[in-house]
PDB file of C-alpha atoms in Angstrom:
ATOM      1  CA  MET J 404     107.592 188.353 -21.762  1.00  0.00           C
ATOM      2  CA  VAL J 405     103.800 188.672 -21.359  1.00  0.00           C
ATOM      3  CA  GLN J 406     103.315 185.125 -22.647  1.00  0.00           C
ATOM      4  CA  THR J 407     105.928 183.802 -20.195  1.00  0.00           C
ATOM      5  CA  SER J 408     104.193 185.482 -17.229  1.00  0.00           C
ATOM      6  CA  ARG J 409     100.817 184.003 -18.171  1.00  0.00           C
ATOM      7  CA  THR J 410     102.342 180.548 -18.519  1.00  0.00           C
ATOM      8  CA  LEU J 411     103.984 180.826 -15.083  1.00  0.00           C
ATOM      9  CA  ARG J 412     100.764 181.951 -13.362  1.00  0.00           C
ATOM     10  CA  THR J 413      98.852 179.022 -14.959  1.00  0.00           C
ATOM     11  CA  ALA J 414     101.410 176.527 -13.739  1.00  0.00           C
ATOM     12  CA  VAL J 415     101.217 177.894 -10.168  1.00  0.00           C
ATOM     13  CA  VAL J 416      97.389 177.685 -10.129  1.00  0.00           C
ATOM     14  CA  LEU J 417      97.399 174.099 -11.406  1.00  0.00           C
ATOM     15  CA  ALA J 418     100.035 173.024  -8.867  1.00  0.00           C
ATOM     16  CA  SER J 419      98.052 174.551  -5.989  1.00  0.00           C
ATOM     17  CA  ALA J 420      94.833 172.822  -7.107  1.00  0.00           C
ATOM     18  CA  SER J 421      96.622 169.485  -7.365  1.00  0.00           C
ATOM     19  CA  ALA J 422      98.078 169.845  -3.860  1.00  0.00           C
ATOM     20  CA  ALA J 423      94.672 170.697  -2.389  1.00  0.00           C
ATOM     21  CA  LEU J 424      93.067 167.695  -4.072  1.00  0.00           C
ATOM     22  CA  GLY J 425      95.791 165.394  -2.700  1.00  0.00           C
ATOM     23  CA  LEU J 426      95.238 166.727   0.848  1.00  0.00           C
ATOM     24  CA  LEU J 427      91.474 166.112   0.703  1.00  0.00           C
ATOM     25  CA  THR J 428      92.020 162.559  -0.555  1.00  0.00           C
ATOM     26  CA  ALA J 429      94.435 161.730   2.267  1.00  0.00           C
ATOM     27  CA  CYS J 430      92.102 163.063   4.957  1.00  0.00           C
ATOM     28  CA  GLY J 431      89.227 160.946   3.600  1.00  0.00           C
ATOM     29  CA  SER J 432      91.259 157.738   3.670  1.00  0.00           C
ATOM     30  CA  GLY J 433      92.442 158.352   7.219  1.00  0.00           C
ATOM     31  CA  ASP J 434      88.884 158.850   8.610  1.00  0.00           C
ATOM     32  CA  ASP J 435      87.461 155.761   6.902  1.00  0.00           C
ATOM     33  CA  GLY J 436      90.296 153.489   8.050  1.00  0.00           C
ATOM     34  CA  ALA J 437      89.975 154.574  11.711  1.00  0.00           C
ATOM     35  CA  ASP J 438      86.291 153.658  11.992  1.00  0.00           C
ATOM     36  CA  ALA J 439      86.186 150.433   9.949  1.00  0.00           C
ATOM     37  CA  PRO J 440      86.063 147.257  12.148  1.00  0.00           C
ATOM     38  CA  GLU J 441      88.534 144.496  11.521  1.00  0.00           C
ATOM     39  CA  ALA J 442      86.888 141.523   9.868  1.00  0.00           C
ATOM     40  CA  VAL J 443      87.214 138.074  11.410  1.00  0.00           C
ATOM     41  CA  ALA J 444      88.046 135.278   9.015  1.00  0.00           C
ATOM     42  CA  GLY J 445      85.214 132.834   8.545  1.00  0.00           C
ATOM     43  CA  THR J 446      82.500 135.009  10.061  1.00  0.00           C
ATOM     44  CA  ALA J 447      80.378 137.942   9.017  1.00  0.00           C
ATOM     45  CA  ALA J 448      80.788 139.656  12.384  1.00  0.00           C
ATOM     46  CA  PRO J 449      83.454 142.256  13.076  1.00  0.00           C
ATOM     47  CA  MET J 450      86.093 141.476  15.659  1.00  0.00           C
ATOM     48  CA  ALA J 451      85.118 142.789  19.089  1.00  0.00           C
ATOM     49  CA  THR J 452      87.031 145.869  20.112  1.00  0.00           C
ATOM     50  CA  GLU J 453      89.146 145.842  23.236  1.00  0.00           C
ATOM     51  CA  GLY J 454      86.798 145.711  26.236  1.00  0.00           C
ATOM     52  CA  GLY J 455      83.859 145.308  23.901  1.00  0.00           C
ATOM     53  CA  GLY J 456      82.907 141.685  24.727  1.00  0.00           C
ATOM     54  CA  GLU J 457      83.681 138.194  23.482  1.00  0.00           C
ATOM     55  CA  THR J 458      85.218 137.451  20.127  1.00  0.00           C
ATOM     56  CA  ALA J 459      83.397 135.255  17.637  1.00  0.00           C
ATOM     57  CA  ASP J 460      85.289 132.092  18.596  1.00  0.00           C
ATOM     58  CA  SER J 461      84.994 132.413  22.391  1.00  0.00           C
ATOM     59  CA  SER J 462      83.908 129.168  24.033  1.00  0.00           C
ATOM     60  CA  ALA J 463      83.846 127.401  27.387  1.00  0.00           C
ATOM     61  CA  SER J 464      82.856 124.007  28.726  1.00  0.00           C
ATOM     62  CA  PRO J 465      79.433 123.802  30.502  1.00  0.00           C
ATOM     63  CA  ASP J 466      81.120 123.630  33.908  1.00  0.00           C
ATOM     64  CA  GLY J 467      83.857 126.073  32.979  1.00  0.00           C
ATOM     65  CA  ASP J 468      86.548 123.408  33.314  1.00  0.00           C
ATOM     66  CA  ALA J 469      89.528 123.036  31.044  1.00  0.00           C
ATOM     67  CA  ALA J 470      89.742 119.949  28.867  1.00  0.00           C
ATOM     68  CA  GLY J 471      91.125 116.919  30.669  1.00  0.00           C
ATOM     69  CA  GLU J 472      90.170 114.062  32.875  1.00  0.00           C
ATOM     70  CA  THR J 473      86.803 114.567  34.509  1.00  0.00           C
ATOM     71  CA  PRO J 474      86.340 113.483  38.117  1.00  0.00           C
ATOM     72  CA  ALA J 475      83.588 110.904  38.481  1.00  0.00           C
ATOM     73  CA  SER J 476      81.705 113.118  40.911  1.00  0.00           C
ATOM     74  CA  ASP J 477      81.508 115.827  38.235  1.00  0.00           C
ATOM     75  CA  SER J 478      80.460 113.361  35.526  1.00  0.00           C
ATOM     76  CA  ALA J 479      77.579 112.191  37.629  1.00  0.00           C
ATOM     77  CA  LYS J 480      76.169 115.707  37.852  1.00  0.00           C
ATOM     78  CA  PRO J 481      72.801 116.023  36.096  1.00  0.00           C
ATOM     79  CA  ALA J 482      71.560 119.101  34.307  1.00  0.00           C
ATOM     80  CA  ASP J 483      68.282 120.856  35.005  1.00  0.00           C
ATOM     81  CA  PRO J 484      66.123 119.681  32.031  1.00  0.00           C
ATOM     82  CA  SER J 485      63.608 122.473  32.535  1.00  0.00           C
ATOM     83  CA  GLY J 486      66.274 125.155  32.666  1.00  0.00           C
ATOM     84  CA  SER J 487      64.483 126.873  35.497  1.00  0.00           C
ATOM     85  CA  GLY J 488      66.673 125.839  38.389  1.00  0.00           C
ATOM     86  CA  ALA J 489      63.580 125.877  40.556  1.00  0.00           C
ATOM     87  CA  ASP J 490      63.754 124.263  43.998  1.00  0.00           C
ATOM     88  CA  SER J 491      60.082 123.627  44.429  1.00  0.00           C
ATOM     89  CA  THR J 492      56.840 122.906  42.572  1.00  0.00           C
ATOM     90  CA  LYS J 493      53.346 124.057  43.382  1.00  0.00           C
ATOM     91  CA  PRO J 494      50.510 121.711  42.447  1.00  0.00           C
ATOM     92  CA  ALA J 495      47.213 123.318  41.458  1.00  0.00           C
ATOM     93  CA  GLY J 496      45.349 124.274  44.617  1.00  0.00           C
ATOM     94  CA  GLY J 497      48.208 123.003  46.809  1.00  0.00           C
ATOM     95  CA  THR J 498      51.233 124.321  48.617  1.00  0.00           C
ATOM     96  CA  ALA J 499      54.770 124.402  47.279  1.00  0.00           C
ATOM     97  CA  THR J 500      56.717 121.137  47.560  1.00  0.00           C
ATOM     98  CA  GLU J 501      60.498 121.163  47.663  1.00  0.00           C
ATOM     99  CA  ARG J 502      62.537 118.948  45.348  1.00  0.00           C
ATOM    100  CA  CYS J 503      64.164 115.850  46.811  1.00  0.00           C
ATOM    101  CA  HIS J 504      67.723 116.474  47.967  1.00  0.00           C
ATOM    102  CA  THR J 505      70.462 113.849  47.889  1.00  0.00           C
ATOM    103  CA  SER J 506      70.420 113.542  51.689  1.00  0.00           C
ATOM    104  CA  GLU J 507      66.735 112.603  51.576  1.00  0.00           C
ATOM    105  CA  LEU J 508      67.106 109.741  49.078  1.00  0.00           C
ATOM    106  CA  ARG J 509      68.468 106.224  48.842  1.00  0.00           C
ATOM    107  CA  ALA J 510      69.676 104.833  45.522  1.00  0.00           C
ATOM    108  CA  SER J 511      69.658 101.257  44.338  1.00  0.00           C
ATOM    109  CA  VAL J 512      70.017  99.325  41.064  1.00  0.00           C
ATOM    110  CA  GLY J 513      67.413  96.807  39.993  1.00  0.00           C
ATOM    111  CA  PRO J 514      68.068  93.441  38.312  1.00  0.00           C
ATOM    112  CA  ASN J 515      69.101  93.191  34.681  1.00  0.00           C
ATOM    113  CA  HIS J 516      66.335  92.669  32.108  1.00  0.00           C
ATOM    114  CA  PRO J 517      68.355  91.829  28.941  1.00  0.00           C
ATOM    115  CA  GLY J 518      66.824  91.944  25.511  1.00  0.00           C
ATOM    116  CA  ALA J 519      67.680  92.613  21.869  1.00  0.00           C
ATOM    117  CA  GLY J 520      71.408  92.704  22.577  1.00  0.00           C
ATOM    118  CA  GLN J 521      70.918  95.218  25.386  1.00  0.00           C
ATOM    119  CA  GLU J 522      71.551  95.059  29.146  1.00  0.00           C
ATOM    120  CA  ASN J 523      68.803  96.954  30.914  1.00  0.00           C
ATOM    121  CA  PHE J 524      68.887  98.063  34.562  1.00  0.00           C
ATOM    122  CA  SER J 525      66.739 100.380  36.607  1.00  0.00           C
ATOM    123  CA  VAL J 526      68.284 103.105  38.810  1.00  0.00           C
ATOM    124  CA  VAL J 527      65.861 103.661  41.696  1.00  0.00           C
ATOM    125  CA  PHE J 528      65.574 106.616  44.075  1.00  0.00           C
ATOM    126  CA  THR J 529      63.616 106.075  47.285  1.00  0.00           C
ATOM    127  CA  ASN J 530      62.389 108.949  49.469  1.00  0.00           C
ATOM    128  CA  THR J 531      63.783 108.227  52.936  1.00  0.00           C
ATOM    129  CA  SER J 532      62.716 111.546  54.462  1.00  0.00           C
ATOM    130  CA  GLY J 533      59.613 112.125  56.561  1.00  0.00           C
ATOM    131  CA  HIS J 534      58.028 114.528  54.066  1.00  0.00           C
ATOM    132  CA  THR J 535      56.893 114.635  50.459  1.00  0.00           C
ATOM    133  CA  CYS J 536      59.365 115.921  47.850  1.00  0.00           C
ATOM    134  CA  THR J 537      59.640 115.953  44.062  1.00  0.00           C
ATOM    135  CA  LEU J 538      61.988 114.782  41.304  1.00  0.00           C
ATOM    136  CA  ARG J 539      62.043 115.885  37.698  1.00  0.00           C
ATOM    137  CA  GLY J 540      64.369 115.119  34.816  1.00  0.00           C
ATOM    138  CA  TYR J 541      67.408 112.854  34.279  1.00  0.00           C
ATOM    139  CA  PRO J 542      69.762 111.558  36.927  1.00  0.00           C
ATOM    140  CA  GLY J 543      73.514 111.869  36.587  1.00  0.00           C
ATOM    141  CA  ALA J 544      75.452 108.602  36.405  1.00  0.00           C
ATOM    142  CA  ALA J 545      79.061 107.394  36.285  1.00  0.00           C
ATOM    143  CA  PHE J 546      80.752 103.985  36.673  1.00  0.00           C
ATOM    144  CA  THR J 547      83.787 103.968  38.968  1.00  0.00           C
ATOM    145  CA  ASP J 548      86.520 101.537  39.890  1.00  0.00           C
ATOM    146  CA  ALA J 549      87.642 100.592  43.405  1.00  0.00           C
ATOM    147  CA  ASP J 550      89.728 103.755  43.609  1.00  0.00           C
ATOM    148  CA  GLY J 551      86.806 105.977  42.719  1.00  0.00           C
ATOM    149  CA  LYS J 552      88.105 106.776  39.221  1.00  0.00           C
ATOM    150  CA  GLN J 553      85.537 106.866  36.438  1.00  0.00           C
ATOM    151  CA  VAL J 554      85.567 104.044  33.909  1.00  0.00           C
ATOM    152  CA  GLY J 555      83.959 104.592  30.531  1.00  0.00           C
ATOM    153  CA  SER J 556      82.307 107.754  29.248  1.00  0.00           C
ATOM    154  CA  ASP J 557      79.306 109.621  30.602  1.00  0.00           C
ATOM    155  CA  PRO J 558      75.977 107.997  29.692  1.00  0.00           C
ATOM    156  CA  GLU J 559      73.933 109.582  26.929  1.00  0.00           C
ATOM    157  CA  ARG J 560      70.350 110.624  27.517  1.00  0.00           C
ATOM    158  CA  THR J 561      67.532 108.927  25.671  1.00  0.00           C
ATOM    159  CA  SER J 562      64.718 111.095  24.317  1.00  0.00           C
ATOM    160  CA  GLY J 563      61.929 111.744  26.760  1.00  0.00           C
ATOM    161  CA  SER J 564      59.611 114.343  28.263  1.00  0.00           C
ATOM    162  CA  PRO J 565      60.466 115.146  31.891  1.00  0.00           C
ATOM    163  CA  GLY J 566      57.556 115.331  34.284  1.00  0.00           C
ATOM    164  CA  THR J 567      57.404 116.252  37.958  1.00  0.00           C
ATOM    165  CA  ILE J 568      57.236 113.132  40.161  1.00  0.00           C
ATOM    166  CA  THR J 569      55.820 113.619  43.657  1.00  0.00           C
ATOM    167  CA  LEU J 570      57.382 111.191  46.117  1.00  0.00           C
ATOM    168  CA  LYS J 571      55.709 110.589  49.434  1.00  0.00           C
ATOM    169  CA  PRO J 572      57.895 109.080  52.199  1.00  0.00           C
ATOM    170  CA  GLY J 573      58.968 105.589  51.078  1.00  0.00           C
ATOM    171  CA  ALA J 574      57.919 106.109  47.424  1.00  0.00           C
ATOM    172  CA  ASP J 575      60.173 105.379  44.433  1.00  0.00           C
ATOM    173  CA  ALA J 576      61.177 106.939  41.107  1.00  0.00           C
ATOM    174  CA  TRP J 577      63.361 105.207  38.536  1.00  0.00           C
ATOM    175  CA  ALA J 578      65.359 105.749  35.386  1.00  0.00           C
ATOM    176  CA  GLY J 579      66.553 103.154  32.899  1.00  0.00           C
ATOM    177  CA  LEU J 580      70.270 102.480  32.490  1.00  0.00           C
ATOM    178  CA  SER J 581      71.144 100.397  29.442  1.00  0.00           C
ATOM    179  CA  PHE J 582      74.123  99.462  27.278  1.00  0.00           C
ATOM    180  CA  SER J 583      74.928  97.068  24.452  1.00  0.00           C
ATOM    181  CA  ASN J 584      76.057  93.590  25.367  1.00  0.00           C
ATOM    182  CA  PRO J 585      79.840  93.736  24.956  1.00  0.00           C
ATOM    183  CA  GLU J 586      80.008  90.159  23.634  1.00  0.00           C
ATOM    184  CA  ILE J 587      77.792  91.272  20.754  1.00  0.00           C
ATOM    185  CA  SER J 588      79.209  94.726  20.137  1.00  0.00           C
ATOM    186  CA  GLY J 589      82.848  93.724  20.623  1.00  0.00           C
ATOM    187  CA  ALA J 590      83.517  96.732  22.838  1.00  0.00           C
ATOM    188  CA  LYS J 591      86.341  96.811  25.339  1.00  0.00           C
ATOM    189  CA  THR J 592      85.074  96.284  28.874  1.00  0.00           C
ATOM    190  CA  ALA J 593      85.780  96.921  32.528  1.00  0.00           C
ATOM    191  CA  THR J 594      84.049  95.705  35.688  1.00  0.00           C
ATOM    192  CA  PRO J 595      83.122  98.723  37.833  1.00  0.00           C
ATOM    193  CA  ALA J 596      83.070  98.595  41.607  1.00  0.00           C
ATOM    194  CA  SER J 597      80.366 101.202  41.990  1.00  0.00           C
ATOM    195  CA  LEU J 598      77.805 103.347  40.163  1.00  0.00           C
ATOM    196  CA  LEU J 599      77.515 106.987  41.208  1.00  0.00           C
ATOM    197  CA  VAL J 600      74.048 108.429  40.665  1.00  0.00           C
ATOM    198  CA  THR J 601      72.930 111.988  41.336  1.00  0.00           C
ATOM    199  CA  PRO J 602      69.346 113.209  41.609  1.00  0.00           C
ATOM    200  CA  PRO J 603      68.261 115.966  39.198  1.00  0.00           C
ATOM    201  CA  ASN J 604      69.398 119.485  40.195  1.00  0.00           C
ATOM    202  CA  GLU J 605      71.672 118.105  42.928  1.00  0.00           C
ATOM    203  CA  ARG J 606      75.482 117.988  43.012  1.00  0.00           C
ATOM    204  CA  ASP J 607      76.147 115.310  45.636  1.00  0.00           C
ATOM    205  CA  PRO J 608      76.024 111.738  44.282  1.00  0.00           C
ATOM    206  CA  LEU J 609      74.909 108.524  45.912  1.00  0.00           C
ATOM    207  CA  THR J 610      77.161 105.448  45.672  1.00  0.00           C
ATOM    208  CA  VAL J 611      75.670 102.080  44.771  1.00  0.00           C
ATOM    209  CA  ASP J 612      77.662  98.827  44.663  1.00  0.00           C
ATOM    210  CA  TRP J 613      77.690  97.648  41.043  1.00  0.00           C
ATOM    211  CA  LYS J 614      76.850  93.944  40.657  1.00  0.00           C
ATOM    212  CA  GLY J 615      75.890  94.013  36.989  1.00  0.00           C
ATOM    213  CA  GLY J 616      79.208  92.659  35.693  1.00  0.00           C
ATOM    214  CA  GLU J 617      81.254  94.031  32.791  1.00  0.00           C
ATOM    215  CA  VAL J 618      80.283  97.299  31.060  1.00  0.00           C
ATOM    216  CA  PRO J 619      81.586  98.657  27.736  1.00  0.00           C
ATOM    217  CA  VAL J 620      84.155 101.411  28.157  1.00  0.00           C
ATOM    218  CA  SER J 621      85.606 101.960  24.668  1.00  0.00           C
ATOM    219  CA  GLY J 622      85.239 100.861  21.083  1.00  0.00           C
ATOM    220  CA  ASN J 623      82.010  99.897  19.372  1.00  0.00           C
ATOM    221  CA  ALA J 624      78.754 100.860  21.091  1.00  0.00           C
ATOM    222  CA  SER J 625      80.536 101.771  24.298  1.00  0.00           C
ATOM    223  CA  LYS J 626      78.073 104.468  25.386  1.00  0.00           C
ATOM    224  CA  ALA J 627      75.627 103.622  28.142  1.00  0.00           C
ATOM    225  CA  LYS J 628      72.253 105.393  28.032  1.00  0.00           C
ATOM    226  CA  VAL J 629      70.067 106.798  30.786  1.00  0.00           C
ATOM    227  CA  SER J 630      66.362 107.616  30.536  1.00  0.00           C
ATOM    228  CA  VAL J 631      64.208 110.302  32.142  1.00  0.00           C
ATOM    229  CA  LEU J 632      62.833 109.540  35.617  1.00  0.00           C
ATOM    230  CA  ALA J 633      59.416 107.922  35.946  1.00  0.00           C
ATOM    231  CA  PRO J 634      57.272 106.963  38.977  1.00  0.00           C
ATOM    232  CA  GLY J 635      57.765 103.521  40.554  1.00  0.00           C
ATOM    233  CA  SER J 636      60.687 101.121  40.805  1.00  0.00           C
ATOM    234  CA  GLY J 637      60.852  99.933  37.205  1.00  0.00           C
ATOM    235  CA  ALA J 638      60.499  96.324  38.252  1.00  0.00           C
TER     236      ALA J 638
END
């Protein structure tokens, strides 16, 4: 009888200890799982919690537009190459000079200077205002048909170092516009009615009648290129 009582007490103690150990283990697992962030496949970052910001794969177009056909007026928009968004410059020892606005400029396209399988034109901005203003960076550009619809893709920018160009009334600044000769490249072509060009940091384009003939719009070497603005007319 004594042996049986001892055996029973030992079994009760062991069962109680086992139950307590199981309870501690369950509590530990629950705490760790609640705090651990959910991993995002393909990235080392945890998934953002609700209301905690963007997820790792968040993205948007530069203008915030959904993918689709881009209006020519939007395609002709240039970006600020300096990233400053400044409206004026201040020469050493001088007063601040405002940038040239679209309404203060006239645009024109110079004659073609072909060479090495390339068609090379100059896009010229002329200061038509009664005061001095400045330009800096790349112009926006887009070819359009008679209905104002863009033909071809947006021109690519050539490498260059933007500099501030001070334009007195009547002075010019120019950028190069070039593309491969379609007869050589074999690209598909279209004949635009107009060229829309937009001064740097402006949104409103100027319309120039296009008299340069066919331009490549798809296929081999179909990208036109535009260079950074420089003083003068590029003649």
